[in-house]
Structures are given as C-alpha cells and as structure tokens.
C-alpha cells in the first residue's frame, strides 16, 4: 500500500473510532510509526485528510449507482446490495462519510455536502424512475428517499459481516422491506413464487 | 434548572457536537462558568456524565413504549410519532444515546447497552404482537425490528423541527412507509379512504 493510502486508512480508522476532534496528528503519526513532522510530507492538514476519506467513501458509494442495471426493482435491489456492501467492506470510511464529515469547515464542508448530495440524488433518481413507471407507489419522493437511506445507513451501527448474518441475507431482507415500503408487493417482486 | 441538570444539558450538547473524547471537563466547566475543580462537587467523572445523559435519553424513549395503546397499527403509529418526537425535542441527548454511548467502558458500557437493548426489545414486542395477530406480515422479526429502528434513528442526522417539515407530517409519512414495509396495506391502514 502506498504511504498516502496507508495514512488515509489509519486516519479513517481513528476518525471513525474516536471521532475527528479527538484524533490528533501526533496520534496518527504514532500509529504510522512516523515522526509527527514527516506526516506533513504527505498531507497538508488533518482537515484535508478528513475530506480525503470522505471522498474515498463517496467514490465507492457513487460507483454503486453507476453499476445499477435493469428495471426499477432490479436497480433498487442492486442499490441495497451495493450500499450495504460498501458499509460492510469499508466500515471506517463509511462511518466518516456518515458521521464525521460534519466537522469539516468551509470550503471543504461544501465539497463533502456536495458529494453526499450527489449520492442522495442518485438514490432519489432510482426511486423516481420506479414511480414514473408505475412500479413504486410513493406519496412523497423526497421523504421516501430519506427513509431508504436511513434504513440503509444505520446498518453501520450494528452490522458486522463476520457476524452470523451474511451480507446476502441482510441485503435480501432489507430489499424486501424497502420494496414493500415503496409499494411493491412481495408477489410482483418475487415474480410469483410467493403468491 | 438545577445545577446538575444544567451540567447534563451542556454535557449532552458538547458530547453530541464535538464527540465525547474531544470534550474536556475544562471546556465543560467553561461553558458552565465554573472553576474546573468545582464541577467535581456535582459529578464524579466525565464518563459518569456520559452514562447519565444516556440514561436520560433512555428514559424518554422508554416512556414512549409505556404510552402505546390500541391495536398493533395504532401502537406502531404511536411508536413512530413518539420516537421522532424524542429526537426532535431532545436532539443532543438522542445523539448521545445513538452514537456516543459506545465510548463508555465496562461496567458503565454494560448499563448503556442494557438500556438500548430494553428499548429495542420493546419495539420488537410491538412488531411481534402485530405478527401474532396477523396484522403485520414479516419474514424475520429481528431484522424487521432493526429496519424500523434504523429508519427512525437516522432522522437525528437530518430532521430539524424548525425546518419546513412538521413533526406531524414526518411521522405520518414514516408511519405509512413503515407499515407498508411490515406488510400492512395503505388501504387497511387508512381505513379505506385510500382505496
């Protein structure tokens, strides 16, 4: 792993575990076996590091959107699976993307907000497409989007892929619950097996 | 407000905004216009404060469960409304209950976990009752419970009661989405108005 990538990985761990403000550059340097000063050969500030971790997480989440294919139900299922996979594989970065970003100050804060907004809008577009095709029945697109993101995001608090529940099982169960919330009947969604 | 209550309120604000580890007793004393030392006339440690804030939040959430009445749909609606109301009214404490509690160490950590578990179990009991009465159709009780809590909890990140969306509107929209996820048709739920 390149030095800079290593720094970002450790920074993601520390920010997500202890919180951004509670993580000092000194501590970061210690975890990297570096002298405090030599960290600055690789990065300019702690805040820049925080934004960089947010960017890495955003990139992973945005890639999920790019990979979605098929009808609205297939896209929604892919979104659920992909989103939960990013959380499972990149827990520290995802935690920073969900929680620690707010400690940024302008203008870095604006970039983080824009990245988060871009992802939200992508999720919203998936739901909107389903509404327009008459597959999803939703009263309020914006609230439905926040609801879906809420249900997915919170898993960072409790889901651990090494636990008894596989990512596959979690994704299927969540996709079923979310599709039903969006007005898709289990019957349609499972292609008749159920009815 | 009594001195101790005032300390807990300010502690809740600081822990939720900056994070537990980043909040020093010194800073807390400053916000209270106290000498650092005189804080210790009221409390024994920063960690004890954190647990106390968690306890206060737990008490509010558990009161919601106690107040639930009626059939499973009514109880679920009351739960959604009550849970979102606690978040809206007690945002700092709720944030600590959701996020900062994990910085406790044993044995205080165990008490916080037990309080969180007690609430989760109460929510689970509401869903289970609906399943047993054949009102909710849910494949996996535990996952459905986590799903409902996820959707509700995450609102602490974005919902602000002074914004354009009233608590009433949010609660209704979320109750509709959650009830549908639990297999209750909009038709039944709205008593036919919709169909």
Short mmCIF file of C-alpha atoms in Angstrom, two decimals:
data_model
loop_
_atom_site.label_atom_id
_atom_site.label_comp_id
_atom_site.label_asym_id
_atom_site.label_seq_id
_atom_site.Cartn_x
_atom_site.Cartn_y
_atom_site.Cartn_z
CA UNK A 1 0.00 0.00 0.00
CA UNK A 2 1.35 3.42 -0.82
CA UNK A 3 2.22 5.69 2.04
CA UNK A 4 -0.58 8.14 1.37
CA UNK A 5 -3.16 5.37 1.09
CA UNK A 6 -1.87 3.92 4.36
CA UNK A 7 -2.24 7.29 6.06
CA UNK A 8 -5.83 7.58 4.80
CA UNK A 9 -6.69 4.09 6.00
CA UNK A 10 -5.35 4.71 9.51
CA UNK A 11 -6.96 8.16 9.59
CA UNK A 12 -10.31 6.59 8.64
CA UNK A 13 -9.97 4.10 11.49
CA UNK A 14 -9.08 6.71 14.09
CA UNK A 15 -11.68 9.27 12.99
CA UNK A 16 -14.42 6.64 12.99
CA UNK A 17 -13.44 5.13 16.33
CA UNK A 18 -12.53 8.11 18.47
CA UNK A 19 -14.06 10.94 16.49
CA UNK A 20 -12.36 13.54 14.33
CA UNK A 21 -11.72 16.13 17.02
CA UNK A 22 -10.33 13.55 19.43
CA UNK A 23 -7.77 12.29 16.89
CA UNK A 24 -4.52 14.23 16.93
CA UNK A 25 -1.92 14.31 14.17
CA UNK A 26 0.52 13.12 16.78
CA UNK A 27 -1.53 10.01 17.45
CA UNK A 28 -1.91 9.43 13.73
CA UNK A 29 1.86 9.68 13.26
CA UNK A 30 2.34 7.22 16.15
CA UNK A 31 0.05 4.65 14.51
CA UNK A 32 2.08 5.03 11.32
CA UNK A 33 5.46 4.85 13.05
CA UNK A 34 6.29 8.28 11.70
CA UNK A 35 7.72 11.36 13.31
CA UNK A 36 4.95 13.95 13.68
CA UNK A 37 6.70 16.31 11.30
CA UNK A 38 7.22 13.82 8.47
CA UNK A 39 3.46 13.31 8.16
CA UNK A 40 3.37 16.74 6.60
CA UNK A 41 5.43 15.49 3.67
CA UNK A 42 2.31 13.56 2.64
CA UNK A 43 -0.59 15.74 3.73
CA UNK A 44 -1.21 19.38 4.47
CA UNK A 45 -3.69 19.21 7.36
CA UNK A 46 -5.90 16.95 9.44
CA UNK A 47 -8.92 18.52 7.82
CA UNK A 48 -7.65 17.72 4.35
CA UNK A 49 -7.30 14.10 5.49
CA UNK A 50 -10.88 14.07 6.70
CA UNK A 51 -12.12 15.36 3.34
CA UNK A 52 -10.00 12.81 1.51
CA UNK A 53 -11.55 9.94 3.50
CA UNK A 54 -15.00 11.36 2.70
CA UNK A 55 -14.03 11.48 -0.98
CA UNK A 56 -12.91 7.85 -0.95
CA UNK A 57 -16.16 6.74 0.64
CA UNK A 58 -18.19 8.86 -1.78
CA UNK A 59 -16.38 7.28 -4.70
CA UNK A 60 -17.35 3.79 -3.51
CA UNK A 61 -20.99 4.78 -2.98
CA UNK A 62 -21.22 6.58 -6.33
CA UNK A 63 -19.80 3.52 -8.08
CA UNK A 64 -22.77 1.55 -6.78
CA UNK A 65 -25.10 3.93 -8.61
CA UNK A 66 -23.13 3.63 -11.84
CA UNK A 67 -23.43 -0.14 -11.79
CA UNK A 68 -27.22 -0.30 -11.50
CA UNK A 69 -28.99 -2.07 -14.35
CA UNK A 70 -32.42 -3.31 -15.30
CA UNK A 71 -35.92 -2.36 -14.23
CA UNK A 72 -36.62 -0.23 -11.13
CA UNK A 73 -36.97 -3.28 -8.86
CA UNK A 74 -33.65 -4.71 -10.06
CA UNK A 75 -31.99 -1.31 -9.63
CA UNK A 76 -33.38 -0.92 -6.12
CA UNK A 77 -32.14 -4.39 -5.19
CA UNK A 78 -28.73 -3.60 -6.64
CA UNK A 79 -28.65 -0.36 -4.71
CA UNK A 80 -29.48 -2.07 -1.41
CA UNK A 81 -26.89 -4.76 -2.02
CA UNK A 82 -24.22 -2.32 -3.16
CA UNK A 83 -24.79 0.19 -0.38
CA UNK A 84 -24.67 -2.48 2.32
CA UNK A 85 -21.56 -3.95 0.72
CA UNK A 86 -19.72 -0.63 0.90
CA UNK A 87 -20.62 -0.38 4.61
CA UNK A 88 -19.50 -3.96 5.23
CA UNK A 89 -16.23 -3.59 3.34
CA UNK A 90 -15.36 -0.02 4.22
CA UNK A 91 -16.81 0.45 7.67
CA UNK A 92 -14.39 3.15 8.90
CA UNK A 93 -14.64 5.23 5.72
CA UNK A 94 -18.42 4.78 5.59
CA UNK A 95 -18.67 5.88 9.23
CA UNK A 96 -16.67 9.01 8.42
CA UNK A 97 -18.88 9.64 5.37
CA UNK A 98 -22.00 9.28 7.53
CA UNK A 99 -20.87 10.93 10.71
CA UNK A 100 -17.56 12.75 10.89
CA UNK A 101 -17.86 14.84 7.70
CA UNK A 102 -19.80 17.48 9.62
CA UNK A 103 -16.65 18.52 11.48
CA UNK A 104 -15.24 19.97 8.26
CA UNK A 105 -15.33 23.74 7.89
CA UNK A 106 -15.96 25.75 4.70
CA UNK A 107 -14.96 25.45 1.90
CA UNK A 108 -14.14 21.75 2.49
CA UNK A 109 -17.51 21.28 4.17
CA UNK A 110 -19.23 22.32 0.94
CA UNK A 111 -17.40 19.68 -1.04
CA UNK A 112 -18.40 16.97 1.43
CA UNK A 113 -22.01 18.14 1.36
CA UNK A 114 -21.98 18.15 -2.44
CA UNK A 115 -20.68 14.57 -2.55
CA UNK A 116 -23.32 13.40 -0.09
CA UNK A 117 -26.00 15.27 -2.05
CA UNK A 118 -24.86 13.70 -5.31
CA UNK A 119 -25.33 10.25 -3.83
CA UNK A 120 -28.71 11.12 -2.34
CA UNK A 121 -29.85 12.47 -5.68
CA UNK A 122 -28.75 9.27 -7.38
CA UNK A 123 -30.79 7.21 -4.93
CA UNK A 124 -33.71 9.56 -5.42
CA UNK A 125 -33.47 9.13 -9.21
CA UNK A 126 -33.82 5.34 -8.82
CA UNK A 127 -36.99 5.78 -6.76
CA UNK A 128 -38.34 8.43 -9.11
CA UNK A 129 -37.86 6.18 -12.12
CA UNK A 130 -39.82 3.46 -10.34
CA UNK A 131 -42.62 5.93 -9.58
CA UNK A 132 -42.76 7.18 -13.16
CA UNK A 133 -43.01 3.64 -14.47
CA UNK A 134 -45.82 2.96 -12.00
CA UNK A 135 -43.81 0.26 -10.23
CA UNK A 136 -43.33 2.14 -6.96
CA UNK A 137 -46.25 3.82 -5.23
CA UNK A 138 -44.84 6.61 -3.11
CA UNK A 139 -46.59 9.71 -1.76
CA UNK A 140 -43.52 11.86 -1.17
CA UNK A 141 -40.39 11.18 -3.22
CA UNK A 142 -38.05 13.16 -1.00
CA UNK A 143 -39.20 11.51 2.23
CA UNK A 144 -39.15 8.08 0.63
CA UNK A 145 -35.54 8.71 -0.41
CA UNK A 146 -34.54 9.78 3.09
CA UNK A 147 -36.38 6.77 4.50
CA UNK A 148 -34.49 4.35 2.26
CA UNK A 149 -31.15 5.99 3.01
CA UNK A 150 -31.95 5.99 6.73
CA UNK A 151 -32.71 2.31 6.80
CA UNK A 152 -29.53 1.51 4.87
CA UNK A 153 -27.14 3.92 6.56
CA UNK A 154 -27.90 2.89 10.10
CA UNK A 155 -26.60 -0.60 9.48
CA UNK A 156 -23.10 0.81 10.01
CA UNK A 157 -24.01 0.87 13.69
CA UNK A 158 -24.81 -2.78 14.07
CA UNK A 159 -23.98 -4.91 11.03
CA UNK A 160 -20.68 -6.75 11.01
CA UNK A 161 -20.01 -9.13 8.10
CA UNK A 162 -18.12 -11.52 10.38
CA UNK A 163 -21.29 -11.99 12.47
CA UNK A 164 -24.00 -14.66 11.96
CA UNK A 165 -25.88 -12.74 9.26
CA UNK A 166 -24.42 -12.86 5.77
CA UNK A 167 -24.41 -9.77 3.57
CA UNK A 168 -26.56 -11.73 1.14
CA UNK A 169 -29.24 -12.44 3.76
CA UNK A 170 -29.21 -8.90 5.08
CA UNK A 171 -29.48 -7.44 1.57
CA UNK A 172 -32.37 -9.69 0.62
CA UNK A 173 -34.31 -8.99 3.80
CA UNK A 174 -33.74 -5.24 3.52
CA UNK A 175 -34.60 -5.17 -0.17
CA UNK A 176 -37.88 -6.95 0.58
CA UNK A 177 -38.75 -4.50 3.37
CA UNK A 178 -37.80 -1.45 1.31
CA UNK A 179 -39.61 -2.61 -1.83
CA UNK A 180 -42.74 -3.21 0.22
CA UNK A 181 -42.39 0.25 1.79
CA UNK A 182 -42.25 1.61 -1.77
CA UNK A 183 -45.50 -0.14 -2.56
CA UNK A 184 -44.12 -3.15 -4.44
CA UNK A 185 -45.95 -6.28 -3.47
CA UNK A 186 -43.92 -9.33 -2.46
CA UNK A 187 -45.79 -11.17 -5.18
CA UNK A 188 -44.61 -9.00 -8.06
CA UNK A 189 -41.19 -8.60 -6.61
CA UNK A 190 -40.52 -12.31 -6.32
CA UNK A 191 -42.02 -12.98 -9.72
CA UNK A 192 -44.96 -15.00 -8.45
CA UNK A 193 -43.19 -17.67 -6.38
CA UNK A 194 -44.83 -16.22 -3.33
CA UNK A 195 -48.41 -15.93 -4.40
CA UNK B 1 -32.87 24.40 36.26
CA UNK B 2 -30.90 22.67 38.97
CA UNK B 3 -27.15 22.74 38.70
CA UNK B 4 -26.82 19.05 37.98
CA UNK B 5 -29.50 19.15 35.31
CA UNK B 6 -27.75 22.15 33.76
CA UNK B 7 -24.45 20.25 33.70
CA UNK B 8 -26.12 17.30 31.98
CA UNK B 9 -27.73 19.53 29.37
CA UNK B 10 -24.47 21.25 28.48
CA UNK B 11 -22.62 17.91 28.52
CA UNK B 12 -25.20 16.47 26.12
CA UNK B 13 -24.69 19.40 23.76
CA UNK B 14 -20.90 19.17 23.80
CA UNK B 15 -20.74 15.37 23.53
CA UNK B 16 -23.17 15.38 20.61
CA UNK B 17 -21.48 18.25 18.76
CA UNK B 18 -17.80 17.60 19.24
CA UNK B 19 -17.80 13.99 20.34
CA UNK B 20 -17.21 12.54 23.80
CA UNK B 21 -13.44 12.19 23.60
CA UNK B 22 -13.00 15.70 22.22
CA UNK B 23 -14.95 17.27 25.11
CA UNK B 24 -12.80 18.09 28.13
CA UNK B 25 -14.02 18.68 31.66
CA UNK B 26 -12.27 22.02 31.44
CA UNK B 27 -14.33 23.04 28.44
CA UNK B 28 -17.48 21.82 30.15
CA UNK B 29 -16.64 23.92 33.24
CA UNK B 30 -16.03 26.94 31.00
CA UNK B 31 -19.46 26.60 29.38
CA UNK B 32 -20.97 26.47 32.87
CA UNK B 33 -18.94 29.39 34.20
CA UNK B 34 -17.49 27.12 36.86
CA UNK B 35 -13.97 26.56 38.04
CA UNK B 36 -12.79 23.19 36.77
CA UNK B 37 -12.49 21.84 40.29
CA UNK B 38 -15.98 22.82 41.42
CA UNK B 39 -17.54 20.62 38.72
CA UNK B 40 -16.46 17.68 40.86
CA UNK B 41 -18.82 18.78 43.63
CA UNK B 42 -21.61 17.71 41.29
CA UNK B 43 -20.23 14.78 39.37
CA UNK B 44 -17.51 12.19 39.77
CA UNK B 45 -16.23 11.78 36.21
CA UNK B 46 -16.79 12.63 32.58
CA UNK B 47 -17.75 9.03 31.95
CA UNK B 48 -20.42 9.13 34.64
CA UNK B 49 -21.83 12.20 32.88
CA UNK B 50 -21.95 10.36 29.59
CA UNK B 51 -23.85 7.46 31.16
CA UNK B 52 -26.25 9.87 32.85
CA UNK B 53 -27.08 11.54 29.52
CA UNK B 54 -27.65 8.07 28.02
CA UNK B 55 -29.96 7.28 30.96
CA UNK B 56 -31.97 10.45 30.43
CA UNK B 57 -32.43 9.69 26.74
CA UNK B 58 -33.35 6.07 27.50
CA UNK B 59 -35.97 7.24 29.97
CA UNK B 60 -37.62 9.39 27.29
CA UNK B 61 -37.59 6.58 24.72
CA UNK B 62 -38.88 4.00 27.19
CA UNK B 63 -41.74 6.33 28.15
CA UNK B 64 -42.87 6.22 24.52
CA UNK B 65 -43.27 2.44 24.81
CA UNK B 66 -45.25 2.75 28.03
CA UNK B 67 -47.73 5.12 26.42
CA UNK B 68 -48.62 2.88 23.46
CA UNK B 69 -52.29 1.87 23.24
CA UNK B 70 -54.69 0.16 20.89
CA UNK B 71 -54.24 -2.34 18.07
CA UNK B 72 -50.83 -3.08 16.51
CA UNK B 73 -51.25 -0.44 13.80
CA UNK B 74 -52.14 2.22 16.38
CA UNK B 75 -49.22 1.16 18.55
CA UNK B 76 -46.82 1.30 15.62
CA UNK B 77 -48.05 4.77 14.68
CA UNK B 78 -47.69 5.90 18.29
CA UNK B 79 -44.19 4.46 18.38
CA UNK B 80 -43.14 6.28 15.20
CA UNK B 81 -44.60 9.55 16.43
CA UNK B 82 -43.16 9.21 19.95
CA UNK B 83 -39.70 8.15 18.78
CA UNK B 84 -39.44 11.02 16.29
CA UNK B 85 -40.72 13.43 18.93
CA UNK B 86 -37.95 12.45 21.35
CA UNK B 87 -35.38 13.05 18.60
CA UNK B 88 -36.93 16.40 17.72
CA UNK B 89 -37.17 17.58 21.32
CA UNK B 90 -34.01 16.07 22.73
CA UNK B 91 -31.60 16.06 19.82
CA UNK B 92 -28.34 16.26 21.80
CA UNK B 93 -29.36 13.53 24.27
CA UNK B 94 -30.73 11.36 21.47
CA UNK B 95 -27.48 11.78 19.53
CA UNK B 96 -25.51 10.66 22.58
CA UNK B 97 -27.89 7.70 23.03
CA UNK B 98 -27.41 6.72 19.38
CA UNK B 99 -23.77 7.48 18.90
CA UNK B 100 -21.57 8.47 21.83
CA UNK B 101 -22.60 5.71 24.28
CA UNK B 102 -20.04 3.38 22.71
CA UNK B 103 -17.20 5.38 24.23
CA UNK B 104 -18.19 4.13 27.69
CA UNK B 105 -16.06 1.42 29.20
CA UNK B 106 -17.22 -1.51 31.37
CA UNK B 107 -19.16 -1.67 33.66
CA UNK B 108 -20.89 1.56 32.56
CA UNK B 109 -20.90 0.32 28.97
CA UNK B 110 -23.00 -2.66 30.03
CA UNK B 111 -25.63 -0.42 31.58
CA UNK B 112 -25.87 1.66 28.40
CA UNK B 113 -26.14 -1.49 26.29
CA UNK B 114 -28.85 -2.86 28.57
CA UNK B 115 -30.88 0.35 28.27
CA UNK B 116 -30.58 0.33 24.49
CA UNK B 117 -31.49 -3.35 24.40
CA UNK B 118 -34.54 -2.75 26.59
CA UNK B 119 -35.83 -0.20 24.12
CA UNK B 120 -35.10 -2.42 21.13
CA UNK B 121 -36.94 -5.28 22.78
CA UNK B 122 -39.92 -3.04 23.42
CA UNK B 123 -40.03 -2.08 19.75
CA UNK B 124 -39.66 -5.73 18.80
CA UNK B 125 -42.59 -6.66 21.06
CA UNK B 126 -44.84 -4.20 19.20
CA UNK B 127 -43.93 -5.78 15.87
CA UNK B 128 -44.29 -9.29 17.26
CA UNK B 129 -47.76 -8.56 18.58
CA UNK B 130 -48.76 -7.36 15.11
CA UNK B 131 -47.37 -10.55 13.58
CA UNK B 132 -49.17 -12.77 16.06
CA UNK B 133 -52.44 -11.02 15.35
CA UNK B 134 -51.88 -11.50 11.63
CA UNK B 135 -51.79 -7.73 11.01
CA UNK B 136 -48.10 -7.50 10.11
CA UNK B 137 -46.55 -9.88 7.59
CA UNK B 138 -42.86 -10.08 8.37
CA UNK B 139 -40.35 -12.79 7.45
CA UNK B 140 -37.72 -12.03 10.08
CA UNK B 141 -38.81 -10.33 13.29
CA UNK B 142 -35.32 -9.32 14.38
CA UNK B 143 -34.37 -7.79 11.03
CA UNK B 144 -37.72 -6.02 10.75
CA UNK B 145 -37.09 -4.50 14.20
CA UNK B 146 -33.63 -3.30 13.23
CA UNK B 147 -35.04 -1.95 9.97
CA UNK B 148 -37.71 0.07 11.76
CA UNK B 149 -35.22 1.40 14.31
CA UNK B 150 -32.76 2.24 11.54
CA UNK B 151 -35.30 4.25 9.60
CA UNK B 152 -36.34 6.14 12.74
CA UNK B 153 -32.94 6.68 14.33
CA UNK B 154 -31.25 8.15 11.30
CA UNK B 155 -33.63 11.12 11.34
CA UNK B 156 -31.40 12.62 14.06
CA UNK B 157 -28.97 13.33 11.23
CA UNK B 158 -31.26 15.44 9.09
CA UNK B 159 -34.59 16.26 10.71
CA UNK B 160 -34.90 19.65 12.41
CA UNK B 161 -38.35 20.58 13.77
CA UNK B 162 -37.78 24.26 12.92
CA UNK B 163 -37.41 23.30 9.22
CA UNK B 164 -40.19 23.16 6.62
CA UNK B 165 -41.40 19.67 7.54
CA UNK B 166 -43.61 19.43 10.64
CA UNK B 167 -43.18 16.56 13.08
CA UNK B 168 -46.76 15.60 12.27
CA UNK B 169 -46.06 15.29 8.53
CA UNK B 170 -42.82 13.41 9.05
CA UNK B 171 -44.46 10.98 11.48
CA UNK B 172 -47.37 10.28 9.14
CA UNK B 173 -45.16 9.72 6.12
CA UNK B 174 -42.78 7.45 8.07
CA UNK B 175 -45.62 5.52 9.67
CA UNK B 176 -47.09 4.87 6.22
CA UNK B 177 -43.75 3.68 4.82
CA UNK B 178 -43.01 1.50 7.86
CA UNK B 179 -46.49 -0.03 7.98
CA UNK B 180 -46.22 -0.91 4.30
CA UNK B 181 -42.78 -2.43 4.89
CA UNK B 182 -44.42 -4.55 7.61
CA UNK B 183 -46.99 -5.76 5.08
CA UNK B 184 -49.91 -3.53 6.09
CA UNK B 185 -51.71 -2.22 3.03
CA UNK B 186 -52.33 1.53 2.78
CA UNK B 187 -55.97 0.64 2.28
CA UNK B 188 -56.40 -1.15 5.60
CA UNK B 189 -54.23 1.30 7.39
CA UNK B 190 -56.14 4.38 6.30
CA UNK B 191 -59.48 2.71 6.87
CA UNK B 192 -60.47 2.65 3.24
CA UNK B 193 -60.15 6.34 2.36
CA UNK B 194 -57.43 5.43 0.01
CA UNK B 195 -58.96 2.60 -1.90
#
